[in-house]
Short mmCIF file of C-alpha atoms in Angstrom, two decimals:
data_model
loop_
_atom_site.label_atom_id
_atom_site.label_comp_id
_atom_site.label_asym_id
_atom_site.label_seq_id
_atom_site.Cartn_x
_atom_site.Cartn_y
_atom_site.Cartn_z
CA MET A 130 -71.71 -4.37 -3.91
CA THR A 131 -70.86 -8.09 -4.93
CA GLU A 132 -71.76 -11.81 -3.33
CA SER A 133 -69.73 -14.83 -3.47
CA THR A 134 -71.12 -18.00 -2.68
CA THR A 135 -69.33 -21.01 -1.04
CA GLU A 136 -71.82 -24.10 -0.12
CA SER A 137 -70.58 -27.40 2.15
CA SER A 138 -71.90 -30.85 1.90
CA THR A 139 -72.52 -29.76 5.89
CA GLU A 140 -74.98 -27.26 5.44
CA THR A 141 -77.58 -27.50 8.00
CA ALA A 142 -80.81 -25.71 6.97
CA SER A 143 -82.83 -24.78 3.35
CA THR A 144 -83.47 -21.29 3.22
CA THR A 145 -86.86 -21.95 1.47
CA ALA A 146 -89.58 -21.14 3.73
CA THR A 147 -91.73 -23.58 5.40
CA GLY A 148 -94.26 -21.76 6.63
CA THR A 149 -98.36 -24.07 7.01
CA GLY A 150 -99.95 -21.30 5.08
CA THR A 151 -101.26 -19.33 8.08
CA ALA A 152 -100.06 -16.52 9.35
CA ALA A 153 -98.59 -16.53 13.43
CA ILE A 154 -98.13 -12.51 13.01
CA GLU A 155 -100.00 -10.39 10.72
CA ILE A 156 -98.60 -6.36 11.31
CA THR A 157 -100.69 -4.27 9.12
CA ASP A 158 -100.08 -0.65 8.13
CA VAL A 159 -99.11 0.02 11.69
CA THR A 160 -97.72 3.08 12.98
CA VAL A 161 -96.57 3.39 16.89
CA ARG A 162 -96.03 6.64 18.31
CA ARG A 163 -94.81 7.39 21.92
CA GLY A 164 -95.17 11.61 22.65
CA PRO A 165 -93.95 12.96 19.91
CA LYS A 166 -91.93 10.39 18.60
CA THR A 167 -92.68 7.77 15.84
CA LEU A 168 -91.38 4.52 16.40
CA VAL A 169 -92.50 2.50 13.05
CA GLU A 170 -94.66 4.13 10.66
CA ASP A 171 -97.19 2.38 8.07
CA PHE A 172 -95.14 -1.31 9.12
CA SER A 173 -96.73 -4.42 7.33
CA VAL A 174 -95.57 -8.21 8.01
CA THR A 175 -96.74 -11.24 7.17
CA VAL A 176 -95.12 -14.15 9.46
CA PRO A 177 -96.55 -17.56 8.25
CA THR A 178 -96.60 -20.42 11.64
CA GLY A 179 -93.63 -22.72 11.26
CA THR A 180 -90.96 -20.41 10.33
CA HIS A 181 -88.04 -18.78 11.24
CA TRP A 182 -87.04 -14.80 11.03
CA ALA A 183 -84.04 -12.70 11.42
CA VAL A 184 -84.65 -9.20 11.92
CA LEU A 185 -82.12 -7.31 10.73
CA GLY A 186 -81.40 -3.11 10.81
CA PRO A 187 -79.84 -0.38 12.42
CA ASN A 188 -80.08 0.87 15.70
CA GLY A 189 -83.43 2.55 16.34
CA ALA A 190 -84.55 0.94 13.21
CA GLY A 191 -87.57 -0.02 15.29
CA LYS A 192 -86.77 -3.88 15.28
CA SER A 193 -87.47 -4.37 18.87
CA THR A 194 -90.68 -2.16 18.92
CA MET A 195 -91.81 -4.62 16.10
CA LEU A 196 -90.98 -7.85 18.06
CA LYS A 197 -92.64 -6.02 21.18
CA MET A 198 -95.96 -5.91 19.26
CA ALA A 199 -95.29 -9.54 18.20
CA GLY A 200 -95.30 -10.82 21.35
CA GLY A 201 -98.32 -8.51 22.50
CA ARG A 202 -96.54 -6.15 24.90
CA LEU A 203 -96.50 -3.33 22.72
CA TYR A 204 -99.85 -1.63 21.68
CA PRO A 205 -99.92 -0.17 17.81
CA THR A 206 -101.48 4.06 17.91
CA THR A 207 -102.66 2.79 14.60
CA GLY A 208 -103.00 0.11 12.52
CA SER A 209 -103.46 -3.53 13.27
CA VAL A 210 -101.92 -6.56 15.24
CA ARG A 211 -102.96 -10.22 15.17
CA ILE A 212 -101.04 -12.63 16.76
CA LEU A 213 -101.81 -16.55 16.88
CA GLY A 214 -105.32 -15.64 15.46
CA GLU A 215 -106.43 -13.12 18.36
CA THR A 216 -106.11 -9.41 17.59
CA ILE A 217 -104.59 -6.72 19.64
CA GLY A 218 -106.67 -4.62 21.76
CA ARG A 219 -109.58 -7.76 21.70
CA THR A 220 -107.73 -10.25 23.18
CA ASP A 221 -106.71 -10.74 26.75
CA VAL A 222 -103.06 -10.40 26.02
CA ARG A 223 -102.28 -12.34 29.40
CA GLU A 224 -103.10 -15.37 28.54
CA LEU A 225 -102.25 -14.78 24.52
CA GLN A 226 -98.66 -14.25 26.45
CA LYS A 227 -98.91 -17.64 27.81
CA ARG A 228 -98.61 -19.35 24.28
CA ILE A 229 -95.34 -16.80 23.48
CA GLY A 230 -92.16 -17.32 24.63
CA TYR A 231 -89.96 -14.44 24.94
CA VAL A 232 -86.28 -14.12 25.38
CA ASP A 233 -84.64 -10.56 26.39
CA PRO A 234 -81.33 -11.41 27.13
CA LYS A 235 -81.38 -8.04 29.37
CA GLN A 236 -83.57 -9.55 31.73
CA ARG A 237 -81.99 -10.80 35.61
CA LEU A 238 -82.91 -13.78 37.28
CA ASP A 239 -82.59 -14.81 40.58
CA ASP A 240 -79.23 -16.75 41.51
CA LEU A 241 -80.92 -20.30 41.48
CA PRO A 242 -79.71 -23.08 39.52
CA ALA A 243 -80.08 -23.18 35.73
CA THR A 244 -82.41 -26.05 36.81
CA GLU A 245 -84.89 -24.03 39.25
CA LEU A 246 -84.82 -20.85 36.99
CA VAL A 247 -85.70 -22.91 34.04
CA LEU A 248 -88.75 -25.03 36.21
CA SER A 249 -89.87 -21.21 37.03
CA GLY A 250 -91.07 -20.53 33.92
CA VAL A 251 -94.01 -22.44 34.10
CA SER A 252 -95.08 -19.92 37.24
CA ALA A 253 -93.82 -16.90 35.04
CA SER A 254 -91.99 -16.01 38.08
CA ASN A 255 -88.00 -15.73 38.94
CA GLY A 256 -87.65 -18.26 41.67
CA LEU A 257 -89.79 -21.46 42.29
CA ILE A 258 -93.21 -20.68 44.28
CA GLN A 259 -93.78 -23.43 46.95
CA ARG A 260 -97.57 -23.13 46.66
CA PHE A 261 -96.95 -24.02 42.60
CA ASP A 262 -97.77 -27.35 41.49
CA TYR A 263 -94.51 -28.26 39.42
CA THR A 264 -95.47 -31.73 38.39
CA ASP A 265 -93.50 -34.66 36.97
CA ALA A 266 -93.81 -33.71 33.55
CA HIS A 267 -92.79 -29.73 34.12
CA ARG A 268 -89.61 -31.17 35.78
CA ALA A 269 -89.04 -33.76 32.76
CA ARG A 270 -89.86 -30.98 30.17
CA THR A 271 -87.44 -28.76 32.20
CA ALA A 272 -84.66 -31.86 32.03
CA GLU A 273 -84.90 -32.27 28.17
CA LEU A 274 -84.85 -28.37 27.41
CA LEU A 275 -81.77 -27.57 29.58
CA ALA A 276 -80.57 -30.73 27.30
CA LEU A 277 -81.53 -28.91 24.19
CA VAL A 278 -79.35 -25.83 24.99
CA GLY A 279 -76.77 -27.59 25.88
CA MET A 280 -76.69 -26.77 30.34
CA ASP A 281 -77.64 -30.18 31.17
CA THR A 282 -74.15 -31.25 32.61
CA ARG A 283 -74.43 -26.93 34.17
CA ALA A 284 -78.12 -27.79 35.98
CA ASP A 285 -76.71 -26.65 39.52
CA ARG A 286 -74.59 -24.15 38.09
CA THR A 287 -76.33 -21.00 39.37
CA TRP A 288 -77.29 -17.52 37.69
CA ARG A 289 -74.03 -15.69 38.71
CA GLN A 290 -71.59 -18.54 37.89
CA MET A 291 -73.34 -18.89 34.92
CA SER A 292 -71.49 -17.06 31.35
CA GLN A 293 -73.29 -14.73 29.20
CA GLY A 294 -73.75 -17.42 26.54
CA GLU A 295 -74.69 -20.25 29.55
CA LYS A 296 -77.48 -17.10 30.49
CA ALA A 297 -78.93 -16.57 27.21
CA ARG A 298 -79.26 -20.21 26.35
CA THR A 299 -80.69 -21.02 29.65
CA LEU A 300 -83.34 -17.91 28.98
CA ILE A 301 -84.11 -19.47 25.64
CA ALA A 302 -85.01 -23.53 28.07
CA ARG A 303 -86.82 -21.27 30.47
CA ALA A 304 -89.40 -19.33 27.54
CA LEU A 305 -89.93 -22.80 26.11
CA VAL A 306 -91.03 -24.60 29.44
CA THR A 307 -94.22 -23.44 28.82
CA ASP A 308 -94.36 -25.58 25.32
CA PRO A 309 -95.35 -21.73 23.49
CA GLU A 310 -96.05 -21.73 19.97
CA MET A 311 -93.69 -19.32 18.83
CA LEU A 312 -90.52 -18.38 20.34
CA LEU A 313 -89.40 -14.37 20.08
CA LEU A 314 -85.33 -13.49 20.91
CA ASP A 315 -84.04 -10.04 21.22
CA GLU A 316 -80.69 -9.96 20.43
CA PRO A 317 -79.91 -13.29 22.43
CA SER A 318 -76.12 -12.76 20.88
CA THR A 319 -75.66 -9.68 22.83
CA GLY A 320 -72.31 -9.58 25.10
CA LEU A 321 -71.16 -13.37 23.48
CA ASP A 322 -67.82 -13.84 22.71
CA LEU A 323 -66.84 -16.45 19.84
CA PRO A 324 -67.43 -19.42 20.95
CA GLY A 325 -70.97 -18.42 22.91
CA ARG A 326 -72.26 -17.09 19.84
CA GLU A 327 -71.23 -20.29 17.96
CA THR A 328 -72.93 -22.23 20.76
CA LEU A 329 -76.01 -19.89 20.85
CA LEU A 330 -76.45 -20.36 16.87
CA ARG A 331 -76.22 -24.11 16.95
CA VAL A 332 -78.70 -24.00 19.70
CA VAL A 333 -80.82 -22.09 17.61
CA ASP A 334 -80.51 -24.68 14.69
CA ASP A 335 -80.94 -27.49 17.29
CA LEU A 336 -84.68 -26.14 18.55
CA ARG A 337 -85.68 -25.51 14.82
CA ALA A 338 -85.44 -28.82 14.16
CA ALA A 339 -86.25 -30.48 17.65
CA LEU A 340 -89.88 -28.56 17.67
CA PRO A 341 -91.27 -29.15 14.38
CA GLY A 342 -94.18 -26.13 14.21
CA LEU A 343 -92.47 -23.50 16.56
CA THR A 344 -92.41 -20.28 14.98
CA THR A 345 -89.16 -18.17 15.99
CA VAL A 346 -88.10 -14.74 15.22
CA LEU A 347 -85.12 -13.33 15.53
CA ILE A 348 -83.14 -9.71 16.22
CA THR A 349 -80.22 -8.71 15.69
CA HIS A 350 -77.76 -6.58 14.21
CA HIS A 351 -75.46 -8.65 12.72
CA VAL A 352 -75.55 -10.95 9.21
CA GLU A 353 -73.12 -13.44 10.91
CA GLU A 354 -75.67 -13.77 13.61
CA VAL A 355 -78.54 -15.15 11.27
CA ALA A 356 -78.87 -18.63 11.74
CA ALA A 357 -78.07 -21.07 8.90
CA SER A 358 -82.06 -22.83 10.08
CA THR A 359 -83.26 -19.09 8.92
CA THR A 360 -85.97 -19.21 5.96
CA ASP A 361 -87.18 -15.70 5.78
CA VAL A 362 -85.77 -12.24 7.09
CA LEU A 363 -87.02 -9.00 7.51
CA MET A 364 -84.95 -5.38 7.06
CA VAL A 365 -85.95 -2.37 9.25
CA LYS A 366 -85.11 0.87 8.47
CA ASP A 367 -86.07 4.57 10.11
CA GLY A 368 -89.51 2.55 11.44
CA ARG A 369 -90.75 1.22 7.69
CA VAL A 370 -90.24 -2.06 6.56
CA MET A 371 -87.40 -2.42 3.94
CA ALA A 372 -87.47 -5.62 2.89
CA SER A 373 -89.01 -9.10 3.59
CA GLY A 374 -89.22 -12.42 2.75
CA PRO A 375 -87.42 -15.45 1.98
CA VAL A 376 -83.69 -15.13 2.57
CA ALA A 377 -82.35 -16.66 -0.57
CA GLU A 378 -84.13 -13.63 -1.96
CA GLN A 379 -83.80 -10.52 0.07
CA MET A 380 -80.63 -11.24 1.79
CA THR A 381 -78.34 -9.17 -1.07
CA ALA A 382 -75.67 -7.21 -1.07
CA GLU A 383 -77.31 -4.32 -2.63
CA ASN A 384 -79.87 -4.90 0.01
CA LEU A 385 -77.44 -5.01 3.01
CA GLY A 386 -75.67 -1.87 1.58
CA THR A 387 -78.79 0.34 1.40
CA LEU A 388 -80.35 -0.99 4.78
CA TYR A 389 -76.75 0.81 6.40
CA ASP A 390 -75.34 3.05 4.08
CA MET A 391 -73.13 1.59 2.78
CA ASP A 392 -71.46 -0.80 -0.27
CA VAL A 393 -71.14 -4.34 1.40
CA GLN A 394 -69.89 -7.65 0.43
CA LEU A 395 -71.64 -10.63 1.25
CA GLN A 396 -70.55 -14.18 1.66
CA ARG A 397 -72.60 -17.18 2.15
CA VAL A 398 -70.62 -20.27 3.83
CA ALA A 399 -72.61 -23.29 4.34
CA GLY A 400 -75.54 -21.66 5.13
CA ARG A 401 -74.41 -18.86 6.84
CA TRP A 402 -73.67 -15.23 5.69
CA PHE A 403 -71.07 -12.95 5.75
CA ALA A 404 -71.23 -9.00 5.35
CA PHE A 405 -68.21 -7.14 4.88
CA SER A 406 -66.94 -3.51 3.93
CA GLY A 407 -66.76 -2.91 0.63
#
C-alpha cells in the first residue's frame, strides 16, 4: 500500500478540522437492530460544529444508517444520539429536523421549475402551497442559493428537464433554503458523469466557504468524491467505526486497504484524493 502527493498552488482547502469545540453530532455506543439484522453496533462518532465530514465504506457498511440517525430520522436500539444539543428520544424530532438540511438524490419532486422547487423547501412540500406565506426574504434567499449551486441560469428548468446533476444541485439549494445549522448529503454524486460530479464537488466547496459555521456530512463510496474542503473522514465497515478524525491523518492507503479489503495506492492532487488498486 503506497501513497504519493502532488500538491498544487490551486489547492482550495485545508484538511485541518475547524470546529468550534461544540458537537453538532454525538453518537455514543449505538447499536441499531431491525428484526434479526444488526445495522450498526458499538458505533461512536463525534462531529464538531463547523466541520466538514466525508463518510466512506463499502455497500451495506452502515453509512446511511449513521446519516439517518444524524438527521433524526432513525432511533437507536441502544446507546445515545445527540444532535445539535438535543437528545433523540427526548426531543420533538419534527422541530429538530427543521434545523437540518437533508439531501437524498433518490428523492423525486413535482415537475416544477427549479425556483419553485427550492422555495417549496420553506414549507417542506413538493410544490408551492398557496395558503403558505412565502415572504420576499424567502424568495431572495431562493435566488441566492440557485446562484450558489450554479442553477441561476436554469431557474426555469423543470424537474423532468433537469439532468441528474442539476437535480442534485437543486436538492442541495432546497435543503439550504431554511438556513439549517447542518447539511447531510447521502451519496449526492449517485448517477453523475464526470462533468456532473466535478460541478457538484465544486458546489460543495463553494457552499462550505459561503456558509461559515454550517456543519456538513457527505456520504460516498468513492475516494474521488471527497471534496477538497473536507476536514474529517469517517470510515465505516461491517456496521462499526473503523477510523475517524482529520482527513490528513486518516485518509491513508493502509486505512483504505483495510476498509475495502484490497491493496490500495493513494494519491493526493490539489486537495483531492485518488485511489487505485495496488
